[in-house]
Amino acid sequence: MGRSEIKVFLGVDMAKGEHYAQAVTTEGKELFNQAVRNDQAALEKMLADAAAHGPVAVVVDMTSAGAQLLLGVMAKHQVPVAYVSGW
């Protein structure tokens, strides 16, 4: 997927039990802003909710062990992921 095809940016603030996710369209419309459990079913639903509005790109704040399930779900669905540090 090329950058011009992305229609939704999904930002995920990683945590142990629950992540915090915000999805925004490329036009700036907020789709959701919510806590998401760190389990596969919840992450799949979060992605499906965002993808209902077009191709998604995900931005995360960590790539350590706590992010592996999320990163695995995104890889499974071939969703591009970018890392933005908090520094």
PDB file of C-alpha atoms in Angstrom:
ATOM      1  CA  MET A   1       0.000   0.000   0.000  1.00  0.00           C
ATOM      2  CA  GLY A   2       1.353   3.404  -0.922  1.00  0.00           C
ATOM      3  CA  ARG A   3       1.082   6.473   1.288  1.00  0.00           C
ATOM      4  CA  SER A   4      -1.519   8.025  -0.999  1.00  0.00           C
ATOM      5  CA  GLU A   5      -3.822   5.041  -0.409  1.00  0.00           C
ATOM      6  CA  ILE A   6      -3.981   5.495   3.374  1.00  0.00           C
ATOM      7  CA  LYS A   7      -7.327   6.900   4.524  1.00  0.00           C
ATOM      8  CA  VAL A   8      -7.134   6.279   8.296  1.00  0.00           C
ATOM      9  CA  PHE A   9      -4.344   6.795  10.812  1.00  0.00           C
ATOM     10  CA  LEU A  10      -4.655   4.690  13.938  1.00  0.00           C
ATOM     11  CA  GLY A  11      -2.495   5.849  16.821  1.00  0.00           C
ATOM     12  CA  VAL A  12      -1.961   3.409  19.683  1.00  0.00           C
ATOM     13  CA  ASP A  13      -0.494   4.343  23.059  1.00  0.00           C
ATOM     14  CA  MET A  14       0.805   0.996  24.288  1.00  0.00           C
ATOM     15  CA  ALA A  15       0.276  -0.302  27.832  1.00  0.00           C
ATOM     16  CA  LYS A  16       0.250  -3.710  29.533  1.00  0.00           C
ATOM     17  CA  GLY A  17      -3.453  -4.462  29.991  1.00  0.00           C
ATOM     18  CA  GLU A  18      -5.165  -1.842  27.882  1.00  0.00           C
ATOM     19  CA  HIS A  19      -3.892   0.324  25.071  1.00  0.00           C
ATOM     20  CA  TYR A  20      -5.369   3.677  24.163  1.00  0.00           C
ATOM     21  CA  ALA A  21      -6.317   4.066  20.509  1.00  0.00           C
ATOM     22  CA  GLN A  22      -7.417   6.991  18.392  1.00  0.00           C
ATOM     23  CA  ALA A  23      -8.405   6.693  14.744  1.00  0.00           C
ATOM     24  CA  VAL A  24      -8.508   9.754  12.493  1.00  0.00           C
ATOM     25  CA  THR A  25      -9.239   9.993   8.775  1.00  0.00           C
ATOM     26  CA  THR A  26      -6.859  11.808   6.452  1.00  0.00           C
ATOM     27  CA  GLU A  27      -9.496  14.568   6.338  1.00  0.00           C
ATOM     28  CA  GLY A  28      -9.157  15.011  10.110  1.00  0.00           C
ATOM     29  CA  LYS A  29     -12.412  13.356  11.220  1.00  0.00           C
ATOM     30  CA  GLU A  30     -12.037  11.443  14.482  1.00  0.00           C
ATOM     31  CA  LEU A  31     -13.522   7.959  14.178  1.00  0.00           C
ATOM     32  CA  PHE A  32     -12.904   6.790  17.735  1.00  0.00           C
ATOM     33  CA  ASN A  33     -10.844   7.531  20.803  1.00  0.00           C
ATOM     34  CA  GLN A  34     -10.963   4.634  23.268  1.00  0.00           C
ATOM     35  CA  ALA A  35      -9.252   2.104  25.476  1.00  0.00           C
ATOM     36  CA  VAL A  36      -8.602  -1.274  23.820  1.00  0.00           C
ATOM     37  CA  ARG A  37      -7.764  -4.483  25.698  1.00  0.00           C
ATOM     38  CA  ASN A  38      -4.467  -6.096  24.813  1.00  0.00           C
ATOM     39  CA  ASP A  39      -5.996  -9.263  23.391  1.00  0.00           C
ATOM     40  CA  GLN A  40      -6.284 -10.476  19.831  1.00  0.00           C
ATOM     41  CA  ALA A  41     -10.070 -10.216  19.509  1.00  0.00           C
ATOM     42  CA  ALA A  42     -10.110  -6.622  20.776  1.00  0.00           C
ATOM     43  CA  LEU A  43      -7.206  -5.612  18.522  1.00  0.00           C
ATOM     44  CA  GLU A  44      -8.849  -7.250  15.495  1.00  0.00           C
ATOM     45  CA  LYS A  45     -12.088  -5.365  16.235  1.00  0.00           C
ATOM     46  CA  MET A  46     -10.214  -2.073  16.633  1.00  0.00           C
ATOM     47  CA  LEU A  47      -8.570  -2.601  13.250  1.00  0.00           C
ATOM     48  CA  ALA A  48     -11.857  -3.616  11.594  1.00  0.00           C
ATOM     49  CA  ASP A  49     -13.589  -0.514  12.994  1.00  0.00           C
ATOM     50  CA  ALA A  50     -10.869   1.715  11.572  1.00  0.00           C
ATOM     51  CA  ALA A  51     -10.609  -0.190   8.268  1.00  0.00           C
ATOM     52  CA  ALA A  52     -14.344   0.249   7.680  1.00  0.00           C
ATOM     53  CA  HIS A  53     -13.389   3.794   6.645  1.00  0.00           C
ATOM     54  CA  GLY A  54     -10.547   2.865   4.293  1.00  0.00           C
ATOM     55  CA  PRO A  55      -6.964   1.603   4.280  1.00  0.00           C
ATOM     56  CA  VAL A  56      -5.270   2.010   7.670  1.00  0.00           C
ATOM     57  CA  ALA A  57      -1.750   2.889   8.820  1.00  0.00           C
ATOM     58  CA  VAL A  58      -0.870   2.390  12.478  1.00  0.00           C
ATOM     59  CA  VAL A  59       1.446   4.512  14.613  1.00  0.00           C
ATOM     60  CA  VAL A  60       2.761   3.078  17.909  1.00  0.00           C
ATOM     61  CA  ASP A  61       4.898   4.475  20.708  1.00  0.00           C
ATOM     62  CA  MET A  62       6.847   1.297  21.479  1.00  0.00           C
ATOM     63  CA  THR A  63       8.081  -1.848  19.772  1.00  0.00           C
ATOM     64  CA  SER A  64       9.097  -3.842  22.855  1.00  0.00           C
ATOM     65  CA  ALA A  65       7.506  -7.061  24.118  1.00  0.00           C
ATOM     66  CA  GLY A  66       4.287  -5.280  25.136  1.00  0.00           C
ATOM     67  CA  ALA A  67       3.626  -4.353  21.521  1.00  0.00           C
ATOM     68  CA  GLN A  68       4.207  -7.779  19.972  1.00  0.00           C
ATOM     69  CA  LEU A  69       0.557  -8.875  19.873  1.00  0.00           C
ATOM     70  CA  LEU A  70      -0.522  -5.603  18.255  1.00  0.00           C
ATOM     71  CA  LEU A  71       2.363  -5.750  15.777  1.00  0.00           C
ATOM     72  CA  GLY A  72       1.506  -9.374  14.977  1.00  0.00           C
ATOM     73  CA  VAL A  73      -2.130  -8.504  14.261  1.00  0.00           C
ATOM     74  CA  MET A  74      -1.054  -5.644  12.001  1.00  0.00           C
ATOM     75  CA  ALA A  75       1.433  -7.884  10.160  1.00  0.00           C
ATOM     76  CA  LYS A  76      -1.262 -10.530   9.675  1.00  0.00           C
ATOM     77  CA  HIS A  77      -3.449  -7.908   7.959  1.00  0.00           C
ATOM     78  CA  GLN A  78      -0.522  -6.283   6.111  1.00  0.00           C
ATOM     79  CA  VAL A  79      -1.133  -2.939   7.805  1.00  0.00           C
ATOM     80  CA  PRO A  80       1.839  -0.554   7.685  1.00  0.00           C
ATOM     81  CA  VAL A  81       3.175   0.407  11.108  1.00  0.00           C
ATOM     82  CA  ALA A  82       5.311   3.392  12.074  1.00  0.00           C
ATOM     83  CA  TYR A  83       7.085   3.964  15.376  1.00  0.00           C
ATOM     84  CA  VAL A  84       7.135   7.391  16.984  1.00  0.00           C
ATOM     85  CA  SER A  85       9.183   7.737  20.146  1.00  0.00           C
ATOM     86  CA  GLY A  86       7.983   9.773  23.072  1.00  0.00           C
ATOM     87  CA  TRP A  87      11.228  11.717  23.209  1.00  0.00           C
TER      88      TRP A  87
END
